[in-house]
Coordinates of C-alpha atoms in Angstrom, one line a residue:
X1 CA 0.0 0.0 0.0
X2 CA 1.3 3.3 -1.2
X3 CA 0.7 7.3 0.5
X4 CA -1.5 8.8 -1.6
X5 CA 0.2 12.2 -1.2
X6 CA 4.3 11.2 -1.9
X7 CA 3.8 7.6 -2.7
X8 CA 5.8 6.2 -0.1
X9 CA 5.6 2.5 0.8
X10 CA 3.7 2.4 3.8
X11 CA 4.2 -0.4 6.5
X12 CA 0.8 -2.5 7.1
X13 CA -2.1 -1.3 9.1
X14 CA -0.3 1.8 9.1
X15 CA -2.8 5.1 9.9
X16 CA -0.1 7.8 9.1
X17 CA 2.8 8.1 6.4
X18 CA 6.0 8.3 8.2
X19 CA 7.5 10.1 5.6
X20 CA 4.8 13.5 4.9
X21 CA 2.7 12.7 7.9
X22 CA -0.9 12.3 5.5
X23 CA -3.6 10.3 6.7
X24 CA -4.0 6.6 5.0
X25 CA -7.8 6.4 3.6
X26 CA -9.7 9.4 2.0
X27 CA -8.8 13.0 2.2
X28 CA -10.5 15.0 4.9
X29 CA -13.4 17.0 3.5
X30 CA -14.3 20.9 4.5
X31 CA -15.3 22.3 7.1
X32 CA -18.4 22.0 7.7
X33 CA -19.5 25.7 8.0
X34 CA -23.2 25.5 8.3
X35 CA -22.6 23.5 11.5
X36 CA -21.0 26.1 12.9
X37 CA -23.4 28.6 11.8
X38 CA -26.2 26.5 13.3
X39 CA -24.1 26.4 16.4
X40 CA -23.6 30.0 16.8
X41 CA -27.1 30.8 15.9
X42 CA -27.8 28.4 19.5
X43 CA -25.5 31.2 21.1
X44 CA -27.2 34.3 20.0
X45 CA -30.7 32.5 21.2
X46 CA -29.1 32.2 24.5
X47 CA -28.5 35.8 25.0
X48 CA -32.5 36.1 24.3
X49 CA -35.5 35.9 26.0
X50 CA -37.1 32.2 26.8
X51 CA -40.3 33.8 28.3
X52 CA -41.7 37.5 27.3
X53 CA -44.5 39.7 28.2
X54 CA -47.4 39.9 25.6
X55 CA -47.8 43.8 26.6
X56 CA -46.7 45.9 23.4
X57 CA -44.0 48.9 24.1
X58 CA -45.5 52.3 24.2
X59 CA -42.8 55.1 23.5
X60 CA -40.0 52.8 24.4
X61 CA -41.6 52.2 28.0
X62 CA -42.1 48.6 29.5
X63 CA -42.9 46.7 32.8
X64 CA -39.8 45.8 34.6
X65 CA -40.5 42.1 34.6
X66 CA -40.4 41.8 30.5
X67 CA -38.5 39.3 29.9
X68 CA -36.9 35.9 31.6
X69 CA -33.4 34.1 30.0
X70 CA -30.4 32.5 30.8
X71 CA -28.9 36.3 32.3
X72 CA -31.7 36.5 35.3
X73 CA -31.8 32.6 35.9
X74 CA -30.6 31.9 39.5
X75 CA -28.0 29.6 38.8
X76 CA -25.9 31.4 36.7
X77 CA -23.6 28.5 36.1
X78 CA -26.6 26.8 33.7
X79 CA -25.4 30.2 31.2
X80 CA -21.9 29.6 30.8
X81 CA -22.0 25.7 30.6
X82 CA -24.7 26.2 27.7
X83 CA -22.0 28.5 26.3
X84 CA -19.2 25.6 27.2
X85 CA -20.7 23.5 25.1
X86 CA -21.5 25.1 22.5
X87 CA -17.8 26.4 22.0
X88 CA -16.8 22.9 22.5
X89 CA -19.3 21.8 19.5
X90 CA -17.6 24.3 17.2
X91 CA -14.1 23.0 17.8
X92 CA -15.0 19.6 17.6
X93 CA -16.1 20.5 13.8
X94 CA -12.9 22.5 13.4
X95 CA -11.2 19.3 14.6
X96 CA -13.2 17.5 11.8
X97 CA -15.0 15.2 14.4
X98 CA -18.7 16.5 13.2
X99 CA -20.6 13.7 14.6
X100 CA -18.8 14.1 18.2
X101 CA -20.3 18.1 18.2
X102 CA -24.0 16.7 17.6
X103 CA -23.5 15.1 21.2
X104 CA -22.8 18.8 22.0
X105 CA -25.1 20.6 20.7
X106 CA -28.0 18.0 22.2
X107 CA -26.3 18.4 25.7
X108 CA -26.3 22.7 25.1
X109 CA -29.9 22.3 24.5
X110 CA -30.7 20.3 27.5
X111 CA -29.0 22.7 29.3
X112 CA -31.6 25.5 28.6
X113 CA -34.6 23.4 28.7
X114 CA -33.6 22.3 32.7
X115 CA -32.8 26.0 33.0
X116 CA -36.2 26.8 31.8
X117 CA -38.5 24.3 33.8
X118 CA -36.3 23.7 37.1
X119 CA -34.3 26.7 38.3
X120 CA -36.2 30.2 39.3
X121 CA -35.2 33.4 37.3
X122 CA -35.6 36.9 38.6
X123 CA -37.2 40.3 38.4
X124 CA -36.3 43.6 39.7
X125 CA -39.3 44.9 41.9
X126 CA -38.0 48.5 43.0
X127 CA -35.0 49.1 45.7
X128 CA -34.4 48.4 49.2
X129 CA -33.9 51.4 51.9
X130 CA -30.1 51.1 51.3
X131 CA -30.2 51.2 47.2
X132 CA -29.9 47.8 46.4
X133 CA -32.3 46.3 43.4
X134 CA -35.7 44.4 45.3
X135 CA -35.7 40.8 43.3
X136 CA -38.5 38.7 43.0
X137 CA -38.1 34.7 41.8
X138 CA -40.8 33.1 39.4
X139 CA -40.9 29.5 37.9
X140 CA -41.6 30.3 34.3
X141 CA -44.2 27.1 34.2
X142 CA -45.8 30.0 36.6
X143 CA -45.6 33.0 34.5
X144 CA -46.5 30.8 31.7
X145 CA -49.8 30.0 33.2
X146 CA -50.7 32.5 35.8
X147 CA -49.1 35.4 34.6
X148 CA -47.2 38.3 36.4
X149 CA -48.8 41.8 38.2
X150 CA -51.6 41.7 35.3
X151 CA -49.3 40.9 32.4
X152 CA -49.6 37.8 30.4
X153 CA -46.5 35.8 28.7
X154 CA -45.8 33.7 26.3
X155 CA -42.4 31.5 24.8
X156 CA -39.6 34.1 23.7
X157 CA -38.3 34.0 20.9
X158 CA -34.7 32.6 22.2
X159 CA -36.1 29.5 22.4
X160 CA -37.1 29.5 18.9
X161 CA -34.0 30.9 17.8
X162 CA -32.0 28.3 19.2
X163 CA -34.3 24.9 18.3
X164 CA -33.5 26.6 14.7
X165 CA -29.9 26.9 15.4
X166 CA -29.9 22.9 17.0
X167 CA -31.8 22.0 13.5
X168 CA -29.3 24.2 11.6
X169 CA -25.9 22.3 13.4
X170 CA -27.4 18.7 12.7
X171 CA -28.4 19.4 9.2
X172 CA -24.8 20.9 8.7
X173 CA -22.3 18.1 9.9
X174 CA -24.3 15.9 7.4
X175 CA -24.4 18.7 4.4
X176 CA -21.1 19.8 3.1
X177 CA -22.3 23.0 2.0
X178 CA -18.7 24.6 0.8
X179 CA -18.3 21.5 -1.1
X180 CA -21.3 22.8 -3.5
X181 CA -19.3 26.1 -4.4
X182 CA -16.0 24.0 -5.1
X183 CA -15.3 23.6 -8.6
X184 CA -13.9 19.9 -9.2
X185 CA -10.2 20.2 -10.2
X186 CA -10.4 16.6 -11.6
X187 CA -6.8 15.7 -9.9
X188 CA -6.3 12.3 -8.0
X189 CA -6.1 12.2 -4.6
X190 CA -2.6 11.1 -4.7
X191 CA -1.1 14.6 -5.7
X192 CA -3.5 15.8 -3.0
X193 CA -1.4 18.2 -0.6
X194 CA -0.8 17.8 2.5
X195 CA -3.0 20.5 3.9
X196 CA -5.6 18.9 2.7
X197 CA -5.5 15.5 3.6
X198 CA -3.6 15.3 6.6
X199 CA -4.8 14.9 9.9
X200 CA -5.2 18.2 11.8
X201 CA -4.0 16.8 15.6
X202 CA -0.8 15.5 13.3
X203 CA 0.5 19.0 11.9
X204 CA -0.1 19.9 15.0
X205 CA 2.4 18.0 16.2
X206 CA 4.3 17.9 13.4
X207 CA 4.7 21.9 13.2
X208 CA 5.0 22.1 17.6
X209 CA 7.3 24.4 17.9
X210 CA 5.3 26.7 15.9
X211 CA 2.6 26.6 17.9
X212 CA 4.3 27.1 21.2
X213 CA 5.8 30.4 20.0
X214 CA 2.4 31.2 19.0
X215 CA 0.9 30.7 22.4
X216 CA 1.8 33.7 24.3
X217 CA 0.0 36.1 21.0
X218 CA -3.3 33.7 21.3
X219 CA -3.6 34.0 25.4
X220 CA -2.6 37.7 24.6
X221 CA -5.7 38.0 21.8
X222 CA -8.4 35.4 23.9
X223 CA -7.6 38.2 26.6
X224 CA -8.1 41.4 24.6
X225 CA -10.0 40.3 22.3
X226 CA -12.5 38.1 22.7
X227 CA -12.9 37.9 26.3
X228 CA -14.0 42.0 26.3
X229 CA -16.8 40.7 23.6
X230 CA -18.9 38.9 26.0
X231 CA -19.7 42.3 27.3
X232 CA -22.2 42.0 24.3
X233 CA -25.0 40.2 27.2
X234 CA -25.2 43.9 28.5
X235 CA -27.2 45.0 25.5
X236 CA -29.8 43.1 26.7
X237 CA -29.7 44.6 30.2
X238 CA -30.7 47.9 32.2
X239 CA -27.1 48.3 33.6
X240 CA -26.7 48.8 37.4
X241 CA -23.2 49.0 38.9
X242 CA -22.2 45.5 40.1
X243 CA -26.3 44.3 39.5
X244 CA -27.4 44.7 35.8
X245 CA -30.9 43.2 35.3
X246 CA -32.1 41.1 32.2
X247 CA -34.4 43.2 29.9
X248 CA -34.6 41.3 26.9
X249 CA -34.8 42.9 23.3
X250 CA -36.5 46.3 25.2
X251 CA -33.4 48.7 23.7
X252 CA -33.3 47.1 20.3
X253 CA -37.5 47.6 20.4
X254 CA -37.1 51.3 21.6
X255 CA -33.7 51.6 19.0
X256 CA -35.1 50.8 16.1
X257 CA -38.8 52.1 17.0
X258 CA -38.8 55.0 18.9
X259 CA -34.8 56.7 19.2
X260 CA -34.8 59.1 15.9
X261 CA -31.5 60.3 16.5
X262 CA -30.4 56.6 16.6
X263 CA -31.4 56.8 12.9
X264 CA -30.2 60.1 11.8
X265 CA -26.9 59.0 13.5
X266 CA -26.9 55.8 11.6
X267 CA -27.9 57.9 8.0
X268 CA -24.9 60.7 8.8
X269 CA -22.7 57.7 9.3
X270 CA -23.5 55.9 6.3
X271 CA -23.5 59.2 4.0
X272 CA -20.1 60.7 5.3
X273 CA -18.5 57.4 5.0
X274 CA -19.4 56.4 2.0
X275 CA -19.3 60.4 0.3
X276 CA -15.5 60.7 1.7
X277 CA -14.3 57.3 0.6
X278 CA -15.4 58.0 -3.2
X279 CA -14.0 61.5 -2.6
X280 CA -11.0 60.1 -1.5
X281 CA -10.4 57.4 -3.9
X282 CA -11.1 60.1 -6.6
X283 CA -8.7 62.2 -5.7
X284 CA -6.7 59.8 -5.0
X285 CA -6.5 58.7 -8.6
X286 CA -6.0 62.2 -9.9
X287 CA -3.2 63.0 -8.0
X288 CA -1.3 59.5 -8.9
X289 CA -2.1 60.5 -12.5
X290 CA -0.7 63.6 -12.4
X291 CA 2.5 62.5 -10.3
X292 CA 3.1 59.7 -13.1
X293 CA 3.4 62.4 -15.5
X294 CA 5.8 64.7 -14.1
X295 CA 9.3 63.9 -15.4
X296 CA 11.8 65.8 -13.2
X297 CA 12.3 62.9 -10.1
X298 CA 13.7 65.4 -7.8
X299 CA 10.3 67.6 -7.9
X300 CA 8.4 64.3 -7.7
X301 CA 9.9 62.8 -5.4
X302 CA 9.5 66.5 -3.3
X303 CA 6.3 66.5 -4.1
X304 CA 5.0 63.4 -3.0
X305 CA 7.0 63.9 0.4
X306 CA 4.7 66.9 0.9
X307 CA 1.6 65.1 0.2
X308 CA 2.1 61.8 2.5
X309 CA 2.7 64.6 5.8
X310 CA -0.6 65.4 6.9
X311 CA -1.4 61.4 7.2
X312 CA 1.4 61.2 10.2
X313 CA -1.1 64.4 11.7
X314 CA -3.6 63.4 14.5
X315 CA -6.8 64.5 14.0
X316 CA -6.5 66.7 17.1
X317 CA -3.5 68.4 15.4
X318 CA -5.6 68.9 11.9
X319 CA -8.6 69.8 12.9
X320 CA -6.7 72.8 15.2
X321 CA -5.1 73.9 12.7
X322 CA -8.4 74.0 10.3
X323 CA -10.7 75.9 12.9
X324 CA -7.7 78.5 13.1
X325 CA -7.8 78.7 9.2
X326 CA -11.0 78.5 9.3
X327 CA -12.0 80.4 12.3
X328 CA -14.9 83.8 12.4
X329 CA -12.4 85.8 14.1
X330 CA -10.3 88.5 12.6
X331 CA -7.2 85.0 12.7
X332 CA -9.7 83.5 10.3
X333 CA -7.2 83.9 7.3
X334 CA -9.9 81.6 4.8
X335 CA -12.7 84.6 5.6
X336 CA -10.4 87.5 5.7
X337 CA -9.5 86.5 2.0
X338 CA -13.2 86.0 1.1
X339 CA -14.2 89.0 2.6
X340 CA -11.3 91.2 1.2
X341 CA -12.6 90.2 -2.4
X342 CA -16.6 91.0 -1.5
X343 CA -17.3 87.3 -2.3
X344 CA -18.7 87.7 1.6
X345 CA -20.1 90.4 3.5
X346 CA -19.7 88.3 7.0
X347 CA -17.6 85.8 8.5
X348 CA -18.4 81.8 7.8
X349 CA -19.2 79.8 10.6
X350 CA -17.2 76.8 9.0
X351 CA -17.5 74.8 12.5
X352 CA -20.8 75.7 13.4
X353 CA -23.1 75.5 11.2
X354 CA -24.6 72.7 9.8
X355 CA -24.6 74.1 6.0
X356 CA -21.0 74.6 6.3
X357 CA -20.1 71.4 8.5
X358 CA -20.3 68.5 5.9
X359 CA -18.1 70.6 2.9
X360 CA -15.6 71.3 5.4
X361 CA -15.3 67.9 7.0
X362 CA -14.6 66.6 3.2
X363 CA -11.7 68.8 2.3
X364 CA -10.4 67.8 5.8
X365 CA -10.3 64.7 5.2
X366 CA -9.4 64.9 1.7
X367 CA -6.2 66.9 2.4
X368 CA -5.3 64.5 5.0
X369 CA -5.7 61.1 3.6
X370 CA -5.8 61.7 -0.2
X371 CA -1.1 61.5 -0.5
X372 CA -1.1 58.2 1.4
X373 CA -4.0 56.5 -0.9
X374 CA -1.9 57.7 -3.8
X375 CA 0.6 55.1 -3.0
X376 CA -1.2 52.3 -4.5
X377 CA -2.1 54.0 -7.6
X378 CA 1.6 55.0 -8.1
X379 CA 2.6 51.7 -7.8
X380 CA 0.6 50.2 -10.0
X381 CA 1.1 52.9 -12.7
X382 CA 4.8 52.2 -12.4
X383 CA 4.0 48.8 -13.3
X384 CA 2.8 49.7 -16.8
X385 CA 4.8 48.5 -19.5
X386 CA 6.6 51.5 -21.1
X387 CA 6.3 49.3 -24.2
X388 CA 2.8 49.9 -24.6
X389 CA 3.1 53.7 -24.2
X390 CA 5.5 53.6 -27.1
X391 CA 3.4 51.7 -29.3
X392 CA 0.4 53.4 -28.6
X393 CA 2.2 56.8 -29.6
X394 CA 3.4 55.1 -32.6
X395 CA 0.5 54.8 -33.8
X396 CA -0.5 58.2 -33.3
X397 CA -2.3 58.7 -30.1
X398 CA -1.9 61.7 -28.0
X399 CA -1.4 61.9 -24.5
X400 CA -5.3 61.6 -23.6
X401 CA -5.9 58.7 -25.8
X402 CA -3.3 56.9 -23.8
X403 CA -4.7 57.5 -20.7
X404 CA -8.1 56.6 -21.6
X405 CA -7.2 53.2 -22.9
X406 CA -4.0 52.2 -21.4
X407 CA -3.5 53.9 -17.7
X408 CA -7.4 53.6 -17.1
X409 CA -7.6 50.2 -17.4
X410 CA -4.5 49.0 -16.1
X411 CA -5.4 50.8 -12.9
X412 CA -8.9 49.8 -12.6
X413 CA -8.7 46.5 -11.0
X414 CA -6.7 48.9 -8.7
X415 CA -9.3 51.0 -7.8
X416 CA -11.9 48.5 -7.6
X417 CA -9.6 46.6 -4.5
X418 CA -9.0 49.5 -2.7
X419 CA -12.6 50.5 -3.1
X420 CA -13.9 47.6 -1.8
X421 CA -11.6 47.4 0.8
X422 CA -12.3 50.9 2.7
X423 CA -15.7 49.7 1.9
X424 CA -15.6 47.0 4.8
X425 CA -14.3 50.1 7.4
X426 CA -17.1 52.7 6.6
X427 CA -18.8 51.9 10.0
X428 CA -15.6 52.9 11.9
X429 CA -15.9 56.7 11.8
X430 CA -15.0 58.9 15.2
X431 CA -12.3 61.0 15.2
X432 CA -12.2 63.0 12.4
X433 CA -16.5 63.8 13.5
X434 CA -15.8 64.1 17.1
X435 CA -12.5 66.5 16.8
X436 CA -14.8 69.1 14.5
X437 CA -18.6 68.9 15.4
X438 CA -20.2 70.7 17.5
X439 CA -23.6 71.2 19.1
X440 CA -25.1 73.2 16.3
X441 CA -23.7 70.5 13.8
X442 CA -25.1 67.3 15.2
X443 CA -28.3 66.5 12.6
X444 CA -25.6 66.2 9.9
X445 CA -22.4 65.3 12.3
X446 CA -23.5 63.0 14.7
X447 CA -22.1 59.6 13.5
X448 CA -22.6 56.4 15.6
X449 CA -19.8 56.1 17.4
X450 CA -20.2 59.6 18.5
X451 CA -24.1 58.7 19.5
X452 CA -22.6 56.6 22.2
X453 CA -20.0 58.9 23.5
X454 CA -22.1 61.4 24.1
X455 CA -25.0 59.0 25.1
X456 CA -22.6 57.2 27.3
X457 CA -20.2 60.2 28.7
X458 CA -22.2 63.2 28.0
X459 CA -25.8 62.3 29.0
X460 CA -27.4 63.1 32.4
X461 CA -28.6 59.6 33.0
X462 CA -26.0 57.2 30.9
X463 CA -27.6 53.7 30.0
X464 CA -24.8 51.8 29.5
X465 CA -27.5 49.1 28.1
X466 CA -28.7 50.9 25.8
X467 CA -25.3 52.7 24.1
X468 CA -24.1 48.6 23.8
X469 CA -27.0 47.6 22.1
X470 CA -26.1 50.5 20.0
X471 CA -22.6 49.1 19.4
X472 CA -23.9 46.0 19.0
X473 CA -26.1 46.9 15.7
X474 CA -23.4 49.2 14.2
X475 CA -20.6 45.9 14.7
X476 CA -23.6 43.5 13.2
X477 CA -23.8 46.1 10.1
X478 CA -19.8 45.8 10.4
X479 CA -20.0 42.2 9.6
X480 CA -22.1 42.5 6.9
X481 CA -20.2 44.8 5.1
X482 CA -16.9 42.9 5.9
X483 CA -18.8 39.9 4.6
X484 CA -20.1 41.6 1.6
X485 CA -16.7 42.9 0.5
X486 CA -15.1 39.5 1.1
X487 CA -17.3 38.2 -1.6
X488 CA -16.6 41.0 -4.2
X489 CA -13.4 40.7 -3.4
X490 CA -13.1 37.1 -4.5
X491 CA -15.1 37.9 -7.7
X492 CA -12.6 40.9 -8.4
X493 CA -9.2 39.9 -6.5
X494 CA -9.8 36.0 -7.1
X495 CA -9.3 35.8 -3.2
X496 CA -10.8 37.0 -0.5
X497 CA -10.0 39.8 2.1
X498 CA -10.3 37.4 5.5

């Protein structure tokens, strides 16, 4: 019997080549990604509710006792072993052992039905003379049946959530679902590699030492990284110091139903974002087009120099020295020059008023960030053939023909990367808002991240609830966007961006 990755003899009942460490028998298939979907879907239904009042919210108000999950069940324990287990089904499919992560995902749902009929999950009834929240226990058989202070309730939709996830994760370790978009390469298995058809624990082994360097950067990103995102469960809470209560889906209802500047927030975000990173892009473009012209290197080389600076600038730094350009006082160099050719009779709020706001937060950014996008562009026009330039002229076309159809298109794969790229980020705007709006500015300025700030920092009462179910949308919109430009990417790049 022969490897059927290097052909080497192999000894009898042997499981592993001793010579390139493949598996004897057939290649390991993919990963089974809809399991894992199915399997995190389990985990979002365990952050909702299991039980929920019928009563409908009226301007974002509710009774206390709303909802009942896993984050007001007495024994919090029953929470994080449903989350154990779950995470423990989702490596077991990483590991390739599918069927072993059914066992799981059965045992995780187990888990929340015993939660759900045995233990007793609480309610917040007011506060005692020293402060401290008044709980109350129910049985949820109870609240099922009898009710609570007048208020009927019925199965949450967490428990629906996750049966579909459990039905999801069984249907997926059965259902090779990447295998559908695979083309078939029509190659034996025997010239196989080794990444795909060797056993997972072996490389492991195999590449050790690796993995032990690696181990002080993966504690380092569990810590930083993943651990801070189970802070997520506060979205569905009213956050009290030391004793935040369960409240269910209450601030997504009142978000997405009754919080209007949660909306114009989420439009400003979208429209800046989007407006500056065409603007951007463009002028990015322009300016690599015009540097790839100029022949002198010295005064190119000078030139670009001049153009990267202002990206090594904080946005503290630029937007100072814009407001003192920019400014209504008699330092305002921008409206002394207006003024002293009558194009205006008075000074230009530039800062503080909303008409003003959005044009002036576009030439700051396009000053800023426009020298270090050209880098890209520069590149790839430097990549050009000079041969084609050469031909094209010899056959009589002048300098605009040439760019039309021979600096365009080589550059527009370019473009289109980059593009789609930034596109994945547009969510992630702050700074450059928060260093220049102001009061006056907020129905155009306000952006999303600067929603919660001054939700969360600047407010009188600061829900801390409430601002992360607001971070909480804004990272799910994240996703999709990452997601979205991963596939164009493929479909552009012919690989993916994650």
């Amino acid at each position: 019997m022969q490897c059927k990755s290097c052909q080497t003899e192999l000894p009898k009942k042997a499981k592993i080549c001793p010579k390139c460490g493949a598996q004897v028998g057939k290649p390991a298939g993919n990963t089974k990604i809809l399991a894992i979907i199915g399997m995190v879907i389990m985990l979002i239904g365990g952050l909702l509710p299991f039980v929920q009042s019928n009563e409908k919210l009226v301007d974002g108000v509710t009774p206390k006792a709303y909802a009942f999950g896993f984050m007001n069940i007495s024994m919090p324990v029953m929470w994080y072993l449903f989350i154990a287990l779950l995470v423990v089904g989702i490596l077991l499919v990483v590991a390739k052992k599918e069927k072993f992560s059914i066992i799981a995902s059965a045992l995780s749902m187990v888990v929340l039905v015993v939660s759900m009929f045995v233990f007793q999950f609480t309610s917040v009834n007011g506060k005692t003379k020293t402060g401290a929240l008044k709980y109350e226990y129910h049985n949820l058989s109870d609240l099922l049946s009898n009710g609570y202070k007048g208020n009927s309730y019925s199965i949450g939709c967490g428990l629906i959530v996750t049966a579909i996830g459990l039905i999801v994760a069984i249907v997926g370790v059965f259902w090779d679902v990447v295998a559908l978009f695979k083309k078939d390469l029509g190659v034996d298995a025997k010239y196989l590699s080794n990444t795909l058809n060797a056993n997972m624990w072996h490389q492991m082994f195999y590449f050790r030492g690796f993995y032990l360097m690696f181990l002080p950067v993966f504690v380092m990103v569990l810590l930083f990284f993943y651990w801070p995102m189970l802070g997520c469960r506060y979205a569905f809470t009213s956050y009290v110091l030391a004793n935040p209560y369960y409240m269910g889906l209450f601030h997504f209802e009142t978000m997405f139903r009754f919080d209007t500047f949660f909306w114009q927030a989420f439009r400003n975000t979208l429209i800046l974002s989007i407006t500056k990173l065409i603007l951007n892009t463009g002028a990015a473009v322009i300016i690599s087009l015009l540097l790839n012209e100029i022949s002198n290197m010295l005064f190119k080389k000078t030139v670009q120099t001049i153009i990267y600076l202002p990206h090594f600038m904080s946005w503290v730094v630029v937007a100072a020295v814009f407001k003192m350009l920019m400014s209504v006082n008699s330092s305002g160099v921008i409206n002394g020059i207006l003024m002293n050719i009558n194009l205006i009779s008075e000074p230009i709020d530039f800062f503080g008023s909303s008409k003003y706001w959005t044009g002036t937060f576009f030439i700051m950014n396009i000053w800023k960030d426009t020298g270090w996008g050209t880098i890209l562009f520069l590149a790839t026009l430097s990549g050009i053939s000079p041969d084609l330039y050469e031909a094209a002229q010899i056959d009589g076309a002048n300098r605009f023909k040439r760019l039309i159809y021979i600096t365009l298109p080589a550059l527009a794969n370019t473009i289109i990367t980059v593009f789609i790229l930034n596109l994945a980020k547009v969510m992630n705007l702050f700074e450059s808002v928060f260093v220049t709006q102001s009061a006056g500015t907020y129905d155009v300025s306000q952006v999303l991240q600067t929603y919660v700030y001054n939700k969360t920092f600047n407010a009188s009462f600061s829900d801390y609830g409430y601002t992360t179910a607001v971070g909480l949308f804004k990272s799910f919109v994240g996703m999709i966007l990452v997601l979205g430009c991963n596939w164009m990417s493929k479909k552009v790049r012919g690989r993916g961006i994650v």
